[in-house]
Coordinates of C-alpha atoms in Angstrom, one line a residue:
M1 CA -0.1 0.2 0.1
S2 CA 1.7 3.6 -1.1
Q3 CA 1.3 6.3 1.2
W4 CA 0.2 8.4 -1.8
K5 CA -2.6 6.0 -3.1
K6 CA -5.5 7.8 -4.7
I7 CA -9.1 7.1 -4.7
K8 CA -12.1 8.5 -5.9
I9 CA -14.8 10.0 -3.1
Q10 CA -17.1 12.0 -2.6
R11 CA -17.2 15.6 -1.6
D12 CA -20.3 17.0 0.7
K13 CA -21.9 18.5 -2.3
G14 CA -21.5 15.4 -3.8
E15 CA -18.9 15.9 -6.7
M16 CA -16.3 12.7 -7.2
V17 CA -13.1 13.6 -7.0
E18 CA -9.6 12.5 -6.4
A19 CA -7.8 12.2 -2.9
Q20 CA -4.7 11.2 -1.1
A21 CA -4.8 8.3 1.2
P22 CA -2.8 8.4 3.8
V23 CA -1.5 5.9 5.4
I24 CA 0.2 8.0 8.4
V25 CA -1.2 12.1 9.1
S26 CA 0.4 14.7 10.6
A27 CA -1.9 17.0 12.5
S28 CA 0.2 19.2 12.8
R29 CA 3.1 21.4 11.8
S30 CA 1.3 24.1 10.4
T31 CA -1.1 24.8 13.2
D32 CA -2.3 23.8 16.5
I33 CA -4.8 21.1 14.9
P34 CA -5.8 19.7 18.2
A35 CA -6.1 23.3 20.4
F36 CA -8.2 24.8 18.2
Y37 CA -9.4 22.1 15.3
A38 CA -10.4 19.5 17.5
D39 CA -14.2 18.6 16.5
W40 CA -13.2 19.9 12.9
F41 CA -11.0 17.3 12.7
F42 CA -12.8 14.2 14.3
H43 CA -16.1 15.5 11.6
R44 CA -14.2 15.4 9.3
L45 CA -12.6 11.9 10.1
K46 CA -16.1 11.0 10.1
V47 CA -17.3 12.1 7.1
G48 CA -13.8 10.5 6.0
Y49 CA -12.3 13.5 4.2
S50 CA -10.6 16.8 4.0
A51 CA -9.7 19.6 1.9
W52 CA -6.0 20.6 2.5
K53 CA -4.8 23.7 0.3
N54 CA -1.8 24.3 -1.2
P55 CA 0.9 26.8 0.3
F56 CA 2.6 27.5 -2.8
N57 CA -0.2 27.7 -5.0
G58 CA -2.9 27.6 -3.1
V59 CA -5.2 25.1 -4.8
N60 CA -7.2 22.4 -2.9
S61 CA -6.3 19.0 -2.8
Y62 CA -8.6 16.3 -1.0
I63 CA -7.6 14.0 1.7
S64 CA -9.3 10.6 2.3
Y65 CA -9.2 8.7 5.9
Q66 CA -9.9 6.0 4.3
N67 CA -6.7 4.2 4.7
T68 CA -5.6 5.9 7.7
R69 CA -3.5 3.7 10.5
F70 CA -1.5 6.4 12.8
I71 CA -1.7 10.0 13.1
V72 CA 0.8 12.0 15.2
F73 CA -0.7 15.3 16.4
W74 CA 1.1 18.5 17.0
S75 CA -0.1 20.8 20.1
K76 CA 0.9 23.6 22.7
N77 CA -2.2 22.8 24.5
A78 CA -4.0 19.2 23.6
K79 CA -7.1 19.0 26.3
P80 CA -9.5 19.0 23.5
L81 CA -8.3 15.8 22.4
L82 CA -9.5 14.6 25.3
Q83 CA -13.2 13.7 24.9
H84 CA -12.3 12.1 21.6
L85 CA -9.3 10.1 22.2
D86 CA -11.7 6.9 22.2
E87 CA -12.6 7.7 18.9
L88 CA -9.2 7.1 17.9
K89 CA -9.8 3.7 18.9
D90 CA -12.7 2.7 18.0
R91 CA -11.6 3.5 14.9
N92 CA -8.8 1.7 15.3
I93 CA -6.4 4.1 14.4
G94 CA -3.3 4.9 16.7
C95 CA -1.7 8.2 17.9
Y96 CA 1.1 10.2 20.3
I97 CA 1.2 13.6 20.9
Q98 CA 4.2 16.2 19.7
H99 CA 3.3 17.8 23.2
T100 CA 5.3 21.5 23.1
L101 CA 5.4 23.0 27.0
N102 CA 7.1 25.9 26.9
D103 CA 7.5 28.2 29.9
Y104 CA 8.1 32.0 28.4
E105 CA 5.1 33.7 30.7
K106 CA 7.3 36.5 32.2
E107 CA 8.7 37.0 28.7
G108 CA 4.7 37.1 27.0
L109 CA 6.3 35.0 23.8
E110 CA 3.6 32.8 24.1
K111 CA 0.5 35.0 25.0
G112 CA -2.2 32.9 23.7
V113 CA -1.6 29.5 25.1
P114 CA -2.6 28.7 28.8
P115 CA -1.0 29.3 32.2
L116 CA 1.7 26.9 32.3
E117 CA 0.0 24.8 35.6
E118 CA -2.9 24.0 32.9
R119 CA -0.8 23.2 30.2
I120 CA 1.3 20.4 32.5
D121 CA -1.5 19.5 34.0
T122 CA -3.4 18.7 30.7
F123 CA -0.2 16.9 29.3
K124 CA -0.5 14.3 32.7
R125 CA -4.2 13.8 32.1
L126 CA -3.4 13.0 28.3
A127 CA -0.3 10.6 29.7
D128 CA -2.7 8.8 32.3
K129 CA -5.2 8.3 29.2
L130 CA -2.8 7.7 26.7
G131 CA 0.4 6.6 28.2
K132 CA 3.6 8.3 29.7
G133 CA 5.5 7.4 25.8
R134 CA 2.9 8.7 23.9
V135 CA 3.0 12.1 25.2
I136 CA 5.5 13.4 24.1
W137 CA 7.5 16.7 25.9
R138 CA 8.7 19.5 23.6
F139 CA 10.6 22.5 24.8
D140 CA 10.5 24.5 21.3
P141 CA 12.1 26.2 20.6
L142 CA 14.6 27.8 22.8
I143 CA 15.3 31.0 22.3
L144 CA 17.6 33.3 23.7
T145 CA 16.6 37.5 24.0
N146 CA 18.1 40.3 26.2
Q147 CA 15.5 38.4 28.9
V148 CA 16.3 34.9 28.7
N149 CA 20.0 33.5 28.8
I150 CA 21.0 29.8 29.3
D151 CA 21.0 29.8 33.2
E152 CA 17.4 30.8 32.5
L153 CA 16.0 28.8 29.5
L154 CA 18.2 24.9 32.2
G155 CA 15.7 26.6 34.7
K156 CA 12.7 27.0 33.1
I157 CA 13.0 22.9 31.6
E158 CA 14.0 22.3 34.9
H159 CA 10.8 23.2 37.0
I160 CA 8.6 21.8 34.3
G161 CA 10.7 18.6 34.2
D162 CA 10.3 18.2 37.5
Q163 CA 6.6 17.6 37.3
L164 CA 6.6 16.0 34.0
Y165 CA 8.8 13.3 36.0
G166 CA 6.7 9.8 35.6
Y167 CA 4.5 11.5 32.9
T168 CA 6.9 11.5 29.8
E169 CA 9.4 9.4 28.2
K170 CA 11.2 12.3 25.8
L171 CA 12.4 15.3 25.8
V172 CA 12.4 17.3 22.3
F173 CA 14.2 20.6 22.2
S174 CA 15.9 22.9 18.7
Y175 CA 17.9 26.0 19.0
A176 CA 16.1 28.9 17.6
D177 CA 17.4 29.4 14.0
I178 CA 15.7 32.9 13.3
A179 CA 18.2 33.8 10.9
S180 CA 17.1 31.2 8.5
Y181 CA 13.3 31.4 8.7
R182 CA 12.2 34.9 7.3
K183 CA 8.8 34.4 9.2
V184 CA 10.0 33.8 12.8
K185 CA 12.9 36.7 12.2
A186 CA 10.2 39.6 10.7
N187 CA 7.5 38.4 13.7
L188 CA 9.7 39.1 15.9
E189 CA 11.1 42.1 15.1
K190 CA 7.8 42.8 14.5
N191 CA 7.3 42.4 17.9
H192 CA 10.2 43.9 19.1
V193 CA 11.7 41.0 20.8
N194 CA 15.6 41.2 20.8
Y195 CA 16.2 37.4 19.8
R196 CA 20.0 36.5 19.7
E197 CA 21.3 34.0 17.8
W198 CA 22.3 30.7 18.9
E199 CA 26.5 30.3 18.4
P200 CA 27.8 26.6 18.1
D201 CA 29.7 27.0 21.7
Q202 CA 26.8 28.0 23.7
M203 CA 24.5 24.8 21.3
E204 CA 27.3 22.9 23.2
D205 CA 27.4 24.6 26.0
F206 CA 24.0 24.1 27.2
A207 CA 24.1 20.2 25.5
V208 CA 26.4 19.8 28.2
R209 CA 24.2 21.3 31.1
L210 CA 21.0 19.6 30.1
S211 CA 22.7 16.4 29.7
T212 CA 23.8 16.5 33.4
L213 CA 20.4 18.3 34.9
N214 CA 18.8 14.9 32.8
Q215 CA 20.8 12.7 35.2
K216 CA 18.3 12.6 37.3
W217 CA 15.0 12.6 35.4
N218 CA 17.0 9.8 32.7
Y219 CA 14.6 11.6 29.5
K220 CA 15.8 10.4 26.1
L221 CA 17.4 13.6 24.8
A222 CA 16.6 14.7 21.4
T223 CA 17.2 17.6 18.9
C224 CA 14.7 18.7 16.1
G225 CA 16.0 19.5 13.0
E226 CA 19.6 20.0 14.3
K227 CA 23.1 19.9 12.1
I228 CA 24.9 20.7 15.4
D229 CA 26.4 16.9 17.0
I230 CA 26.0 16.4 20.1
E231 CA 25.8 12.7 20.4
K232 CA 28.9 12.3 22.9
Y233 CA 26.5 14.0 25.4
G234 CA 23.8 11.8 24.9
I235 CA 21.7 14.0 23.0
L236 CA 20.1 12.7 19.3
H237 CA 18.8 13.6 15.8
N238 CA 15.3 13.4 16.8
K239 CA 12.4 11.7 14.4
C240 CA 8.7 13.9 15.2
V241 CA 7.2 11.6 12.9
D242 CA 8.9 8.7 14.2
D243 CA 8.3 4.7 12.6
D244 CA 10.1 3.1 15.9
I245 CA 7.4 4.5 18.1
I246 CA 5.2 3.7 15.4
I247 CA 5.8 0.4 15.9
R248 CA 6.5 0.1 19.3
F249 CA 2.6 0.9 20.1
A250 CA 1.4 -0.2 17.2
Y251 CA 3.1 -3.4 16.4
K252 CA -0.2 -5.9 16.4
D253 CA -1.3 -3.6 13.6
K254 CA -0.2 -6.3 10.4
T255 CA -1.8 -3.1 8.1
L256 CA 0.6 -0.8 8.8
M257 CA 3.4 -2.8 9.9
E258 CA 3.1 -4.2 6.3
F259 CA 3.5 -0.6 5.1
L260 CA 6.3 0.7 7.3
G261 CA 8.2 -2.3 5.9
V262 CA 8.3 -4.3 9.6
D263 CA 8.4 -7.8 10.7
V264 CA 7.7 -9.1 13.8
K265 CA 9.6 -11.8 15.7
T266 CA 9.7 -14.0 19.0
V267 CA 12.3 -14.4 20.7
E268 CA 13.8 -17.8 20.3
N269 CA 14.9 -20.3 23.1
S270 CA 16.3 -23.6 21.9
L271 CA 18.6 -26.1 23.9
F272 CA 21.6 -23.8 23.6
G273 CA 20.3 -20.3 24.9
T274 CA 18.2 -17.7 23.9
E275 CA 18.8 -16.7 19.8
P276 CA 21.0 -13.0 19.9
I277 CA 18.3 -10.4 19.0
P278 CA 19.8 -8.5 16.2
E279 CA 20.9 -5.2 16.9
N280 CA 18.9 -2.5 15.1
A281 CA 15.8 -4.7 16.8
I282 CA 13.5 -2.8 18.5
M283 CA 12.0 -4.4 21.4
L284 CA 8.7 -4.5 21.8
N285 CA 8.0 -6.6 25.3
A286 CA 9.4 -9.0 26.7
T287 CA 9.5 -12.3 23.5
Q288 CA 8.6 -9.8 20.3
Y289 CA 10.5 -7.7 18.6
A290 CA 10.5 -5.8 15.6
I291 CA 12.9 -5.6 12.3
K292 CA 12.4 -2.8 9.5
R293 CA 12.8 -4.0 6.2
K294 CA 12.8 -0.9 4.3
N295 CA 14.5 3.7 5.1
N296 CA 10.6 5.0 5.6
S297 CA 12.2 8.7 5.5
D298 CA 10.7 11.6 4.4
K299 CA 12.6 12.8 1.4
G300 CA 11.0 15.7 1.3
Q301 CA 11.3 17.7 4.8
R302 CA 14.1 19.7 5.2
Q303 CA 17.9 18.4 5.7
F304 CA 18.5 17.7 9.1
C305 CA 14.6 16.4 9.7
G306 CA 14.4 12.9 10.4
C307 CA 10.5 12.5 10.1
I308 CA 9.2 9.4 8.8
A309 CA 6.4 10.0 5.6
S310 CA 3.3 11.0 6.3
K311 CA 0.7 13.8 5.8
D312 CA 0.3 17.4 7.0
I313 CA -3.6 18.2 7.0
G314 CA -3.1 21.3 8.6
E315 CA -2.5 24.7 7.2
Y316 CA -0.4 28.1 7.3
N317 CA -2.0 31.2 8.8
T318 CA -4.4 29.2 10.7
C319 CA -3.1 29.0 14.0
P320 CA -4.5 32.1 17.0
H321 CA -1.8 30.8 19.8
L322 CA -0.3 33.6 18.0
C323 CA 3.5 33.3 19.8
E324 CA 5.6 35.4 18.9
Y325 CA 8.3 33.5 17.6
C326 CA 5.6 31.8 14.8
Y327 CA 7.4 30.2 11.7
A328 CA 3.9 29.1 11.0
N329 CA 1.7 32.8 10.5
A330 CA 2.6 34.8 8.1
S331 CA 1.1 37.9 10.5
K332 CA -1.2 37.9 13.7
E333 CA -4.1 39.8 12.1
V334 CA -4.4 36.9 9.0
A335 CA -4.4 34.2 11.9
V336 CA -7.0 35.4 13.7
S337 CA -9.2 36.5 10.5
N338 CA -9.0 32.6 9.0
W339 CA -9.6 32.1 12.6
E340 CA -12.8 33.7 12.3
R341 CA -13.7 32.4 9.3
H342 CA -13.5 28.8 10.9
E343 CA -15.7 30.1 13.4
T344 CA -18.7 30.4 10.7
N345 CA -18.7 27.1 9.4
K346 CA -16.9 24.6 12.1
L347 CA -17.4 21.7 10.2
G348 CA -16.7 22.7 6.3
E349 CA -14.1 20.8 4.4
T350 CA -11.0 22.6 4.8
I351 CA -9.3 23.9 8.0
T352 CA -10.8 27.7 7.4
G353 CA -13.8 26.9 6.1
R354 CA -13.7 28.1 2.8

């Protein structure tokens, strides 16, 4: 089964159109679907399709959920998901959540998100519902300003990390690369945020100190899309849409495993002891492991991204969190306008209701 298999679907208005039918869905790098569009998404999942506007040419295309077996959610406030998660279970669709939990309250960089303690409580409730391995903590991005230095960032991480202990297995972070992202640079300057670019020696210093701090938690540490190699400090390059995690939690889904090219093996015992387990095996439980027969990486992502292929269903310029450093909104005004348009047609084919 191809990730990009095309099928014919019937739109709400009766028209027959061609649609992509992805097996793995990303919801979404482009906007916060769980926080603002959860009802829309689960309605469209029930209907069986949604429409997506290409950000480069403005043309609508269609996404069918007929073959969808797994969803990776991205959010800064996934509380609205809590009432919908059972729907995924009923549809035999797996999921995990990339949950960004930053602390820029004092600096006012994320004015649209709920208070920190409320977001921490939401994170814990999600972990209780799904299991701690399915809710991944992101402190992303790490921003240096005239108000925030490395000491303060580490203090913020420690405060959150202490509270999440026992509720997550992993911490993913990225260093804010302002110069490389025109929208981010423009938004910060427009909002009078005196940012500072990370220097390589500062990145390394932060990595050393975070690794030391992590000795009390033992979280898996990983960077998102970073060129710098800090594996010697126990910090890996991340796969945010991660086939290893998907395999771990959905290995009983034979259709999904076939799509990912996975063989599930049983640990063999003989008179001479246990047969050796391959180094690249993914341990599933005490008696089973998985082996991948192919590379599932997404060649369409940026150079240092480790994600596997998925279909992102979000749209840029639709997130009303209105974070000062946002890369997904050209402007706050456009994002608010699109959100207001959504509110007039909450269950339409597209996020914006167009």
